[in-house]
Amino acid sequence: MTNTVIHSQGLGKKYLIDSAHAHVEGELFVDLLWNRARSIGRRLMGAGGPVNAPASRKTDFWALRDVNFEIKAGELVSIVGHNGAGKTTLLKVLSRITEPTEGRIEIFGRVNSLLEVGTGFHPELTGRENVFLNGSILGMTRAEMRRRFDEIVAFSGVEKFIDTPVKRYSTGMYVRLAFAVAAHIEAEILVVDEVLAVGDAEFQEKCLNRMSEVANSGRTVLFVSHNFAAITALTNRSIVLRNGRVTFDGPVDAAIAHYTASLARVEQRRDWGRGENASLLSASLLDQHGNPTDRYTPGTPLRVKVAFQTSGLPGMSLDVVLRDNHNVAVGHYTSANLSRISLPTEPGRYECVLSLDRFWLAAGEYGIDLLTSVTNIMDDHGVDSAVRFVVDTCSPDGVPFNFSQDLGYGNLAMRLTEPLVFKPVPPSGG
Amino acid sequence: MSSAEPKPQIHLVLEPGRADREYWRELLRYHELFSILAWRDVAVRYKQTVIGASWAFVRPFLTMVVFTVLFGHLAKLAQTTGAPYAILVFAGLLPWTLFASVMGDVSTSVVSNGNLIARVYFPRLIVPLSTVVVALIDFAVSLVILVGLMVWYLYVPGWQILLLPVFVLLALLTALGPALWAASMIVKYRDFRFIIPFAMQFGLYVSPVGFSSSVVPEKWRLLYSLNPVVGVIDGFRWCIIGGDSPIYWPGFVLSLAVMVFFLWLGIHTFRRTERSFADMV
């Protein structure tokens, strides 16, 4: 017990899902008054009155159930699981944002959580002001911030604009500054949710390096990510969550194998849950004749059939992320931003076929994550690996060569758009 | 260098319904967050708009002019005190504006800071409390108008003016109780927020802003003081106009009692619901 820093016993978190009000935030006070009035009316009229059974439209949803684990000081632990498995809820409970419904957690030490970069950033304030604001929100004292300010600014690379309001920043600059603050948080226990998925490749690498620096400085880190490469690089123990329960707890490699296997197993009919406004119902890959398939032929349109139900909220987007068998993102499509198409505003069930480019995908396994979002700002309903498929061979133009994921040269075979001609260059005089 | 510091061993137990015994001490520990959130609200307010700063000036000033012209000159409300009507009105308008802006800002503060609450832990009371600072600064700006009015009418206040800070505090506490209660309600019942502006508009005419509470018939006066703002406004008038506007003590004590009750209700409701804020915002 001496060096245990987090001890979770029988942890559970229950949410009430109100199907009647799925479309509004919170409840309506008018309803409360109405219900009170009705129950008073019923009492006055006695048993003879019209007894309308108060149809309880609320259903329980256990985001976490019976979660037990123990983390020792200095351990680097990743939490793996598909969307809705309870990862974020676990982080929220650990960082005291929300209260557990049952069970108990003991924590020894100061916890700082990064559930998002740039929490509390205000567009009207300058970069400098936001650094202090954000740091303070993340639990740093002003003295700590002052000590680390120069380091943070240097890390972000936006020195020149540090006194400009962040509303004038490009998205890249904004994210860099926000991550820079996050990366310099001091805490004994650091809880990180998927914040690496920001910025360009160079910056991501910088972030990964910084994360491993933090990890190697003896702090305890809890890390949630979909990126298996990052998980393997940063952590040495993984907790796999599925439907709110721990299904595996052990070395990272074994955990990833367990997770991938469980994905394949639950593929047939796992519960996708639902979103607030637009719920994904089913999806499948189509072959060239429009029949469902689990094989994709490179060089043909990638056709995905998606069924969904929408509440009719305007500006909803249907998004797709294609991932390889290491769960690394290969490509992205978002209907709102990449083709300015929103989901229908008439409530109901719909079906559509996303016919995407002809890709020369490397041989191997792929998964497609589907997501509905509110104008790409707020995720509504996400289903990881909604569709899984296999590419058997990738041999553009029938060459006797199979380009596969295992080669480590990426996932796209590149092809020429005009013939490759080698022109002799006369030796330059001089 | 931080590793050299002796590590304070923090031991936390997270359990359902665990009443945080350290809540108030923790609130103090988060004083830096309090000041930085307050600073943010002030900075944003005065940065954003050209009239940002002047807004605090224009609003009470115009209201005062309207009241003076409409009620003072056209409606010819009885001149019950020796002080100029403009000052009488303004002495009522000051605490009312403070009360109304605290009510308005605090009651929506939890919802408008939803992104913070959903992503970071801190004692939630920090959010409404830091919101109060903006209202206080606006109040300070309006005080300047009062000084201007006094100079204009060559009116010299009595010694009671020194007690003004006490009544400022009273105005804050009076507003904070119902505001905290409303803030907790709005998180759960979103339509509740439409009630506040309406109630404030209504309250402006029910409270003794445009008139002195002494015009209320004696037998109704105690009942009238159930509105806690009555006590606050009477107190302000007494500070600014002095003996010309004496405090009606039974009513004042009643107002105080109502204030204490609402403060208790507000804090109690807020503390009871704050742990589930993150699940609802």
XYZ file of C-alpha atoms in Angstrom:
711
model
C 0.000 0.000 0.000
C 2.952 2.305 0.604
C 3.413 3.534 -2.916
C -0.072 3.063 -4.300
C -1.283 6.367 -5.693
C -4.677 5.410 -7.073
C -6.856 2.680 -5.695
C -10.285 2.077 -7.195
C -12.726 -0.333 -5.591
C -16.037 -1.315 -7.126
C -16.265 1.994 -8.929
C -19.491 2.665 -10.798
C -21.020 5.653 -12.522
C -24.620 5.737 -13.612
C -26.247 8.219 -15.936
C -29.921 8.722 -16.493
C -30.826 8.888 -20.114
C -34.003 10.774 -20.702
C -35.343 9.741 -24.052
C -38.130 12.314 -24.007
C -35.729 15.211 -23.746
C -32.884 13.888 -25.773
C -33.086 16.981 -27.932
C -32.792 19.676 -25.280
C -30.093 20.484 -22.803
C -31.298 19.908 -19.313
C -34.930 19.653 -18.413
C -37.685 22.166 -18.582
C -38.880 23.942 -15.479
C -42.310 24.137 -17.062
C -42.429 20.334 -17.035
C -41.517 20.237 -13.372
C -44.340 22.630 -12.528
C -46.742 20.746 -14.762
C -45.880 17.401 -13.177
C -46.194 18.835 -9.677
C -49.538 20.372 -10.561
C -50.727 17.122 -12.043
C -49.744 15.072 -9.017
C -51.440 17.574 -6.707
C -54.514 17.466 -8.910
C -54.474 13.701 -8.817
C -54.219 13.699 -5.036
C -57.120 16.131 -4.756
C -59.294 14.045 -6.997
C -58.387 10.982 -4.997
C -58.094 7.485 -6.319
C -61.090 7.999 -8.572
C -59.281 10.555 -10.679
C -57.721 9.744 -13.998
C -54.610 7.788 -13.131
C -52.123 8.393 -15.832
C -49.203 6.220 -14.912
C -46.312 8.704 -14.797
C -44.464 7.097 -17.657
C -40.877 7.205 -16.516
C -39.041 7.706 -19.741
C -35.676 7.688 -18.039
C -33.406 4.729 -18.413
C -30.283 3.906 -16.443
C -27.014 3.735 -18.209
C -23.947 2.480 -16.392
C -20.952 4.192 -17.947
C -18.700 2.410 -15.446
C -19.439 -0.656 -13.382
C -17.400 -2.524 -10.816
C -14.090 -1.037 -11.890
C -11.170 -2.182 -9.747
C -7.527 -1.336 -10.219
C -4.517 -0.101 -8.383
C -1.843 2.172 -9.758
C 1.546 2.598 -8.163
C 3.645 5.740 -8.117
C 5.543 6.301 -11.344
C 3.494 3.869 -13.383
C 2.590 4.772 -16.950
C -0.831 3.407 -17.669
C -2.950 3.688 -20.783
C -6.673 3.165 -20.943
C -7.968 1.533 -24.088
C -11.481 0.916 -25.308
C -13.823 1.975 -28.070
C -16.006 5.062 -27.854
C -18.561 4.728 -25.124
C -16.528 2.140 -23.233
C -16.222 4.519 -20.298
C -12.699 5.866 -20.745
C -13.589 9.520 -20.495
C -16.012 8.896 -17.651
C -13.241 7.165 -15.731
C -10.936 10.119 -16.269
C -13.681 12.496 -15.185
C -14.289 10.597 -11.994
C -10.557 10.416 -11.275
C -10.156 14.131 -11.773
C -13.144 14.888 -9.510
C -15.176 16.513 -12.244
C -17.999 14.148 -11.612
C -18.920 12.035 -8.638
C -19.012 8.231 -8.656
C -22.395 6.584 -8.132
C -20.962 3.683 -6.203
C -17.643 2.355 -5.012
C -14.716 4.417 -3.918
C -11.419 5.757 -5.155
C -8.482 6.708 -3.010
C -5.925 9.054 -4.464
C -2.610 9.997 -2.912
C -1.140 13.095 -4.477
C -2.086 16.055 -6.618
C -4.009 15.127 -9.739
C -4.048 17.333 -12.787
C -6.160 16.389 -15.704
C -5.982 17.339 -19.337
C -9.264 16.392 -20.868
C -8.886 18.943 -23.609
C -6.266 21.493 -24.583
C -7.076 25.141 -24.158
C -9.793 24.768 -21.551
C -11.073 28.233 -20.751
C -9.125 30.003 -23.488
C -10.880 33.251 -24.238
C -10.674 34.643 -27.778
C -10.584 38.263 -26.649
C -7.573 37.792 -24.393
C -3.982 37.821 -25.585
C -1.787 34.759 -25.745
C 0.034 35.813 -22.596
C -3.189 36.356 -20.682
C -4.559 33.044 -21.839
C -1.439 31.206 -20.729
C -1.943 32.447 -17.190
C -5.690 31.886 -17.284
C -5.379 28.373 -18.662
C -2.566 27.439 -16.300
C -4.538 28.640 -13.352
C -7.579 26.681 -14.472
C -5.427 23.584 -14.803
C -4.403 23.934 -11.200
C -1.060 25.732 -11.374
C -0.255 28.537 -8.987
C 0.695 31.922 -10.331
C 4.225 31.498 -9.042
C 4.603 28.227 -10.947
C 3.238 29.863 -14.065
C 5.632 32.779 -13.842
C 8.534 30.376 -13.459
C 7.535 28.370 -16.499
C 6.146 31.103 -18.716
C 9.203 31.534 -20.960
C 9.539 27.798 -21.353
C 5.886 27.510 -22.357
C 6.089 30.286 -24.910
C 9.291 28.887 -26.389
C 7.693 25.451 -26.665
C 4.652 26.843 -28.445
C 6.694 28.783 -30.983
C 4.288 31.733 -31.053
C 6.598 34.231 -29.285
C 5.917 36.930 -31.829
C 2.182 36.879 -31.264
C 2.114 36.390 -27.538
C 0.533 39.815 -26.988
C -2.055 39.424 -29.744
C -5.607 38.348 -28.880
C -5.908 34.650 -29.653
C -8.935 35.288 -31.854
C -6.435 36.440 -34.447
C -4.425 33.214 -34.187
C -4.585 30.497 -36.785
C -5.971 27.187 -35.548
C -2.451 25.782 -35.540
C -1.033 28.569 -33.400
C -3.938 28.362 -31.011
C -3.520 24.640 -30.524
C 0.256 24.962 -30.111
C -0.094 27.525 -27.385
C -2.805 25.541 -25.666
C -0.793 22.361 -25.747
C 2.323 24.159 -24.566
C 0.536 25.134 -21.363
C -0.841 21.645 -20.947
C 2.574 20.098 -21.479
C 4.064 22.082 -18.631
C 1.526 21.224 -15.989
C 3.114 20.119 -12.759
C 1.424 17.298 -10.956
C 2.252 14.060 -9.255
C -0.486 12.288 -11.139
C -1.249 13.369 -14.664
C -4.444 12.321 -16.383
C -4.410 12.880 -20.143
C -7.211 12.367 -22.630
C -6.376 12.102 -26.297
C -4.731 15.518 -26.541
C -2.017 14.333 -28.845
C -4.312 14.346 -31.808
C -3.585 17.984 -32.532
C -1.336 19.984 -34.766
C 0.853 18.916 -37.654
C 3.151 15.887 -37.663
C 6.161 17.860 -36.485
C 4.281 19.308 -33.548
C 2.762 15.941 -32.708
C 6.226 14.482 -32.483
C 7.283 17.327 -30.236
C 4.287 16.569 -28.044
C 5.084 12.875 -27.936
C 8.647 13.659 -26.913
C 7.422 15.982 -24.250
C 5.000 13.346 -23.001
C 7.742 10.761 -22.696
C 9.886 13.336 -20.884
C 7.057 13.776 -18.396
C 6.596 10.044 -18.215
C 10.264 9.462 -17.509
C 10.462 12.077 -14.785
C 8.917 9.663 -12.316
C 5.377 10.969 -12.428
C 2.359 8.746 -12.627
C 0.567 9.128 -15.946
C -2.826 7.887 -17.028
C -3.269 8.201 -20.719
C -6.246 7.638 -22.984
C -5.674 7.385 -26.698
C -6.753 5.641 -29.849
C -3.266 5.860 -31.177
C -1.663 2.496 -30.499
C 1.735 3.746 -31.584
C 1.620 6.444 -28.911
C 0.329 4.036 -26.319
C 3.098 1.572 -27.030
C 5.711 4.294 -26.967
C 4.536 5.973 -23.781
C 3.021 3.424 -21.481
C 3.873 -0.028 -20.253
C 0.577 -1.092 -18.770
C -2.898 -0.952 -20.284
C -6.347 -1.192 -18.858
C -8.924 -2.252 -21.425
C -12.479 -1.096 -20.824
C -15.514 -2.510 -22.512
C -19.053 -1.398 -21.764
C -17.853 0.193 -18.559
C -16.030 -2.832 -17.192
C -12.367 -3.723 -17.072
C -11.812 -6.663 -19.402
C -8.031 -6.677 -19.360
C -5.288 -5.176 -17.246
C -1.678 -5.907 -18.094
C 1.221 -5.298 -20.490
C 0.479 -3.002 -23.437
C 1.152 -5.512 -26.220
C -1.166 -8.088 -24.739
C -3.776 -5.411 -24.101
C -3.736 -4.240 -27.713
C -4.063 -7.810 -28.914
C -6.947 -8.327 -26.517
C -8.622 -5.125 -27.644
C -8.264 -5.866 -31.351
C -9.582 -9.374 -30.854
C -12.544 -8.084 -28.883
C -13.285 -5.590 -31.651
C -13.430 -8.361 -34.189
C -15.622 -10.429 -31.896
C -18.132 -7.739 -31.102
C -18.226 -6.524 -34.661
C -21.308 -8.559 -35.569
C -23.724 -6.929 -33.194
C -22.273 -4.796 -30.520
C -24.462 -2.094 -29.118
C -23.621 1.153 -30.803
C -25.470 3.226 -28.221
C -26.887 6.417 -29.573
C -26.238 10.088 -29.970
C -28.141 13.058 -28.792
C -29.264 14.329 -32.170
C -28.119 11.931 -34.844
C -27.615 8.267 -34.050
C -25.747 5.900 -36.288
C -27.741 2.714 -36.764
C -25.762 0.483 -39.075
C -23.037 0.601 -41.670
C -21.434 -1.692 -44.172
C -18.934 -1.680 -46.980
C -20.458 -2.212 -50.424
C -18.920 -3.952 -53.377
C -19.326 -2.673 -56.918
C -22.731 -4.313 -57.239
C -24.018 -2.730 -54.061
C -23.836 -5.855 -51.922
C -22.323 -5.798 -48.427
C -18.792 -7.129 -48.281
C -15.751 -7.244 -46.025
C -13.218 -7.048 -48.889
C -12.104 -3.933 -50.659
C -10.524 -3.934 -54.079
C -7.920 -1.164 -54.350
C -8.539 1.262 -57.155
C -12.325 1.072 -56.910
C -14.545 3.650 -55.171
C -14.707 3.028 -51.434
C -18.436 2.764 -50.868
C -19.867 2.793 -47.369
C -23.563 2.470 -46.700
C -24.680 4.233 -43.527
C -28.066 4.238 -41.833
C -28.814 6.838 -39.223
C -31.597 8.569 -37.400
C -31.662 12.321 -36.939
C -33.649 14.693 -34.765
C -33.482 17.198 -37.605
C -31.012 19.554 -35.958
C -29.526 21.661 -38.758
C -25.802 21.629 -39.423
C -25.120 18.016 -38.439
C -22.163 16.447 -40.146
C -21.402 12.828 -40.992
C -17.716 12.107 -40.520
C -15.528 9.182 -41.436
C -12.054 8.227 -40.277
C -10.291 5.386 -42.041
C -7.743 3.603 -39.837
C -5.151 0.928 -40.524
C -4.550 -2.123 -38.358
C -2.381 -0.085 -35.976
C -5.332 2.228 -35.535
C -3.419 5.030 -37.215
C -5.673 7.375 -39.141
C -5.308 7.011 -42.894
C -7.915 9.405 -44.154
C -10.787 11.578 -43.115
C -14.023 12.705 -44.653
C -16.466 15.136 -43.102
C -19.619 15.995 -44.979
C -20.037 19.461 -43.465
C -16.551 20.749 -44.083
C -15.275 18.803 -47.046
C -18.419 18.893 -49.126
C -20.734 21.320 -47.326
C -23.476 18.757 -46.902
C -25.445 18.523 -43.673
C -27.733 15.780 -42.478
C -31.424 16.238 -43.392
C -33.365 18.679 -41.224
C -36.519 16.583 -41.409
C -36.445 14.194 -38.417
C -36.436 10.516 -39.280
C -34.404 7.531 -40.373
C -32.195 7.774 -43.416
C -29.802 5.716 -45.411
C -27.010 6.885 -47.655
C -24.017 5.613 -49.578
C -20.776 7.487 -49.134
C -18.921 6.831 -52.337
C -15.360 7.929 -51.675
C -12.277 8.132 -53.865
C -10.535 5.255 -55.557
C -7.768 4.493 -53.118
C -4.781 2.293 -53.678
C -4.830 1.021 -50.131
C -2.013 -1.200 -48.951
C -2.912 -4.798 -48.246
C -4.037 -5.391 -44.690
C -6.884 -4.758 -42.306
C -8.756 -1.493 -41.954
C -11.435 -0.033 -39.778
C -13.767 2.855 -40.419
C -14.839 5.075 -37.528
C -18.114 6.864 -38.065
C -19.136 9.993 -36.248
C -21.968 12.451 -36.333
C -21.116 15.914 -35.065
C -22.704 19.277 -34.652
C -20.957 21.406 -37.298
C -17.756 19.543 -36.499
C -17.581 21.228 -33.119
C -19.322 18.838 -30.820
C -19.249 15.111 -31.295
C -22.694 13.648 -31.211
C -22.454 9.927 -31.817
C -19.240 8.128 -32.580
C -18.785 4.471 -33.406
C -15.216 3.227 -33.594
C -14.551 0.524 -36.131
C -18.140 0.649 -37.319
C -17.002 -1.107 -40.462
C -13.999 -3.407 -40.743
C -12.611 -4.677 -43.987
C -9.599 -6.326 -45.510
C -7.510 -5.542 -48.567
C -6.031 -8.793 -49.850
C -3.578 -7.479 -52.375
C -2.572 -4.090 -53.608
C -0.924 -4.330 -56.996
C -1.631 -1.199 -59.027
C -1.961 -1.844 -62.732
C -1.428 -5.538 -62.151
C 2.258 -5.306 -61.246
C 3.616 -8.462 -59.644
C 4.211 -6.730 -56.343
C 2.006 -6.647 -53.289
C 2.191 -3.354 -51.445
C 1.164 -4.071 -47.876
C 0.821 -2.235 -44.572
C 3.529 -4.404 -43.040
C 6.194 -2.820 -45.223
C 6.014 0.268 -43.065
C 5.787 2.652 -46.016
C 2.337 3.898 -45.194
C -1.026 2.833 -46.475
C -1.281 4.370 -49.902
C 0.418 3.068 -52.994
C 1.198 6.144 -55.035
C 0.789 6.097 -58.752
C 1.989 8.199 -61.616
C -0.382 10.578 -63.326
C 1.824 10.965 -66.378
C 4.456 8.655 -67.768
C 7.804 8.733 -66.006
C 10.353 9.924 -68.559
C 14.074 10.124 -67.905
C 15.551 12.933 -69.950
C 19.302 12.958 -70.339
C 20.817 16.199 -69.010
C 23.927 17.385 -70.856
C 26.889 17.820 -68.497
C 27.013 21.460 -67.478
C 29.914 23.403 -68.900
C 32.324 25.066 -66.503
C 13.507 22.337 -8.441
C 10.033 21.341 -7.484
C 11.290 17.920 -6.483
C 13.338 19.559 -3.740
C 10.194 20.864 -2.064
C 8.788 18.610 0.611
C 5.851 16.865 -0.992
C 2.622 17.644 0.765
C 0.894 14.286 0.893
C -2.612 14.824 -0.368
C -5.007 12.042 0.379
C -8.316 12.116 -1.388
C -11.233 9.763 -1.154
C -13.878 9.933 -3.851
C -17.138 8.355 -2.861
C -20.759 8.958 -3.724
C -22.391 11.598 -1.583
C -19.258 12.235 0.399
C -19.750 15.581 2.074
C -16.513 17.369 1.585
C -15.470 18.452 5.040
C -12.631 20.415 3.578
C -14.848 22.301 1.160
C -14.464 25.754 2.635
C -10.763 25.382 3.216
C -10.435 24.206 -0.358
C -12.360 27.245 -1.517
C -9.662 29.358 0.085
C -6.952 27.289 -1.547
C -8.451 28.131 -4.914
C -8.328 31.886 -4.314
C -5.962 32.313 -7.250
C -8.446 30.762 -9.614
C -11.089 33.036 -8.146
C -9.074 36.152 -8.844
C -8.029 35.066 -12.305
C -11.595 34.226 -13.334
C -12.769 37.558 -11.943
C -9.972 39.296 -13.799
C -10.951 37.461 -16.983
C -14.572 38.583 -16.749
C -13.557 42.173 -16.112
C -10.888 42.198 -18.826
C -13.195 40.691 -21.411
C -16.018 43.044 -20.570
C -13.922 46.150 -20.861
C -11.938 44.954 -23.864
C -14.695 43.727 -26.043
C -16.781 46.785 -26.678
C -15.977 50.385 -27.207
C -18.783 51.276 -24.860
C -17.714 48.508 -22.468
C -16.534 50.888 -19.799
C -19.062 53.573 -20.535
C -21.878 51.034 -20.370
C -21.659 50.932 -16.608
C -21.994 54.700 -16.772
C -24.729 55.102 -19.317
C -27.192 52.568 -18.017
C -27.778 53.870 -14.489
C -27.467 57.463 -15.647
C -30.187 57.191 -18.276
C -32.446 55.256 -15.938
C -31.988 57.985 -13.372
C -32.869 60.668 -15.931
C -35.971 58.791 -17.022
C -37.115 58.280 -13.454
C -36.460 61.896 -12.546
C -38.312 63.284 -15.533
C -41.147 60.797 -15.544
C -41.887 60.415 -11.890
C -40.330 63.522 -10.444
C -41.646 66.089 -12.900
C -44.514 64.591 -14.868
C -46.094 62.319 -12.263
C -45.149 64.748 -9.494
C -44.509 62.061 -6.906
C -44.665 63.565 -3.463
C -41.410 65.166 -2.464
C -40.972 63.529 0.919
C -37.397 64.448 1.660
C -35.261 67.519 1.535
C -32.798 65.951 -0.831
C -33.144 66.520 -4.583
C -35.299 63.884 -6.268
C -32.462 62.899 -8.636
C -30.289 61.961 -5.682
C -33.156 60.165 -3.985
C -33.701 58.102 -7.115
C -30.048 57.467 -7.657
C -29.527 56.363 -4.082
C -32.155 53.696 -4.802
C -30.928 52.914 -8.270
C -27.377 52.166 -7.132
C -28.202 49.196 -4.900
C -30.917 48.042 -7.282
C -28.525 47.910 -10.234
C -25.980 46.071 -8.105
C -28.647 43.622 -6.999
C -30.013 43.098 -10.497
C -26.650 42.601 -12.167
C -25.506 40.132 -9.520
C -28.781 38.269 -9.980
C -28.438 38.262 -13.754
C -24.761 37.389 -13.995
C -24.506 34.901 -11.148
C -27.617 32.975 -12.086
C -26.265 32.239 -15.561
C -22.619 31.906 -14.529
C -22.597 28.144 -14.054
C -24.149 27.460 -17.428
C -21.980 29.964 -19.261
C -18.856 28.451 -17.711
C -20.070 24.980 -18.596
C -16.960 24.125 -20.564
C -14.805 24.697 -17.506
C -17.067 22.773 -15.212
C -17.221 19.801 -17.550
C -13.453 19.585 -17.865
C -11.721 20.705 -14.700
C -12.320 20.259 -11.023
C -12.513 23.196 -8.626
C -14.997 24.151 -5.923
C -17.884 25.287 -8.082
C -18.704 28.244 -5.858
C -15.662 29.928 -7.409
C -17.607 30.571 -10.597
C -20.560 32.550 -9.185
C -18.371 34.342 -6.675
C -15.905 35.543 -9.286
C -18.820 36.810 -11.362
C -19.766 39.168 -8.546
C -16.576 41.147 -9.080
C -17.721 42.511 -12.449
C -20.935 43.762 -10.880
C -18.925 45.371 -8.098
C -16.706 47.197 -10.540
C -19.710 48.465 -12.471
C -21.064 49.612 -9.144
C -17.885 51.512 -8.392
C -18.192 53.275 -11.742
C -21.754 54.317 -10.971
C -20.626 55.721 -7.649
C -18.791 58.327 -9.675
C -22.120 59.482 -11.079
C -23.429 59.869 -7.565
C -20.487 62.069 -6.655
C -21.164 64.075 -9.813
C -24.812 64.494 -8.830
C -23.852 65.658 -5.355
C -21.523 68.241 -6.780
C -24.180 69.386 -9.263
C -26.813 69.852 -6.525
C -24.182 71.037 -4.018
C -25.442 68.359 -1.659
C -23.257 67.404 1.324
C -23.954 63.934 2.761
C -23.860 63.290 6.497
C -21.578 61.019 8.498
C -23.789 58.046 7.581
C -22.104 57.858 4.189
C -19.186 56.164 5.958
C -21.409 53.151 6.567
C -22.049 52.690 2.844
C -19.625 49.729 2.489
C -21.688 47.813 5.046
C -24.769 48.209 2.899
C -22.867 47.346 -0.268
C -21.998 44.059 1.393
C -25.613 43.670 2.420
C -26.764 44.257 -1.158
C -24.327 41.592 -2.377
C -25.453 39.025 0.163
C -29.090 39.801 -0.563
C -28.555 39.152 -4.248
C -26.245 36.185 -3.807
C -28.789 33.995 -2.012
C -31.498 33.898 -4.682
C -28.855 34.100 -7.426
C -27.063 30.953 -6.238
C -30.364 29.174 -5.968
C -31.298 30.269 -9.490
C -27.854 29.260 -10.797
C -28.401 25.699 -9.561
C -31.916 25.622 -10.957
C -30.857 26.890 -14.376
C -28.331 24.078 -14.743
C -31.156 21.587 -14.535
C -34.081 23.565 -15.886
C -32.863 25.633 -18.789
C -36.071 27.569 -19.268
C -35.639 28.966 -15.773
C -33.259 31.577 -17.099
C -36.096 33.412 -18.823
C -37.710 33.975 -15.472
C -34.856 35.997 -14.003
C -34.896 38.975 -16.411
C -38.652 39.141 -16.072
C -38.464 39.053 -12.281
C -35.847 41.786 -12.329
C -37.958 44.034 -14.532
C -40.891 43.480 -12.265
C -38.773 44.026 -9.169
C -37.607 47.431 -10.356
C -41.130 48.783 -9.941
C -42.021 46.839 -6.815
C -38.884 47.931 -4.990
C -38.627 51.493 -3.700
C -36.349 52.713 -6.479
C -38.391 55.517 -7.994
C -39.975 56.443 -4.676
C -39.135 56.388 -0.992
C -40.479 53.416 0.937
C -42.013 55.899 3.390
C -44.832 56.481 0.885
C -46.023 52.945 1.653
C -48.912 53.116 4.161
C -47.778 52.295 7.693
C -49.888 49.149 8.052
C -48.471 47.637 4.886
C -44.905 48.555 5.564
C -43.870 45.436 7.443
C -45.360 43.250 4.734
C -43.598 45.366 2.122
C -40.287 44.675 3.831
C -40.595 40.989 3.001
C -38.877 42.059 -0.185
C -35.282 42.002 1.081
C -34.264 44.643 -1.446
C -36.403 47.119 0.492
C -34.055 46.884 3.464
C -31.025 47.312 1.246
C -32.388 50.340 -0.586
C -33.570 51.963 2.622
C -30.102 51.448 4.032
C -28.480 53.062 1.013
C -30.824 56.042 1.157
C -30.121 56.477 4.822
C -26.379 56.468 4.127
C -26.595 58.944 1.298
C -29.425 61.242 2.286
C -29.107 60.677 6.002
C -31.712 61.682 8.572
C -34.103 62.805 5.835
C -34.679 59.160 5.027
C -34.761 57.266 8.327
C -34.615 53.490 8.378
C -37.829 51.740 9.344
C -36.265 49.301 11.800
C -38.885 46.522 12.116
C -38.952 46.307 8.341
C -35.189 46.400 8.111
C -34.816 43.503 10.519
C -37.428 41.557 8.557
C -35.552 42.244 5.311
C -32.378 41.019 6.990
C -34.060 37.814 8.110
C -35.395 37.170 4.615
C -31.918 37.829 3.247
C -30.341 35.318 5.632
C -32.936 32.729 4.736
C -32.330 33.115 0.997
C -28.574 33.058 1.488
C -28.875 29.801 3.364
C -31.225 28.389 0.741
C -28.933 29.476 -2.078
C -25.745 28.045 -0.628
C -27.493 24.887 0.499
C -29.044 24.233 -2.922
C -25.826 25.050 -4.705
C -23.712 22.791 -2.518
C -26.195 19.962 -2.856
C -26.362 20.101 -6.637
C -22.865 21.211 -7.596
C -21.457 17.694 -7.666
C -23.701 16.803 -10.553
C -23.161 20.039 -12.508
C -20.605 18.404 -14.769
C -23.142 15.778 -15.809
C -25.723 18.369 -16.766
C -24.015 21.374 -18.317
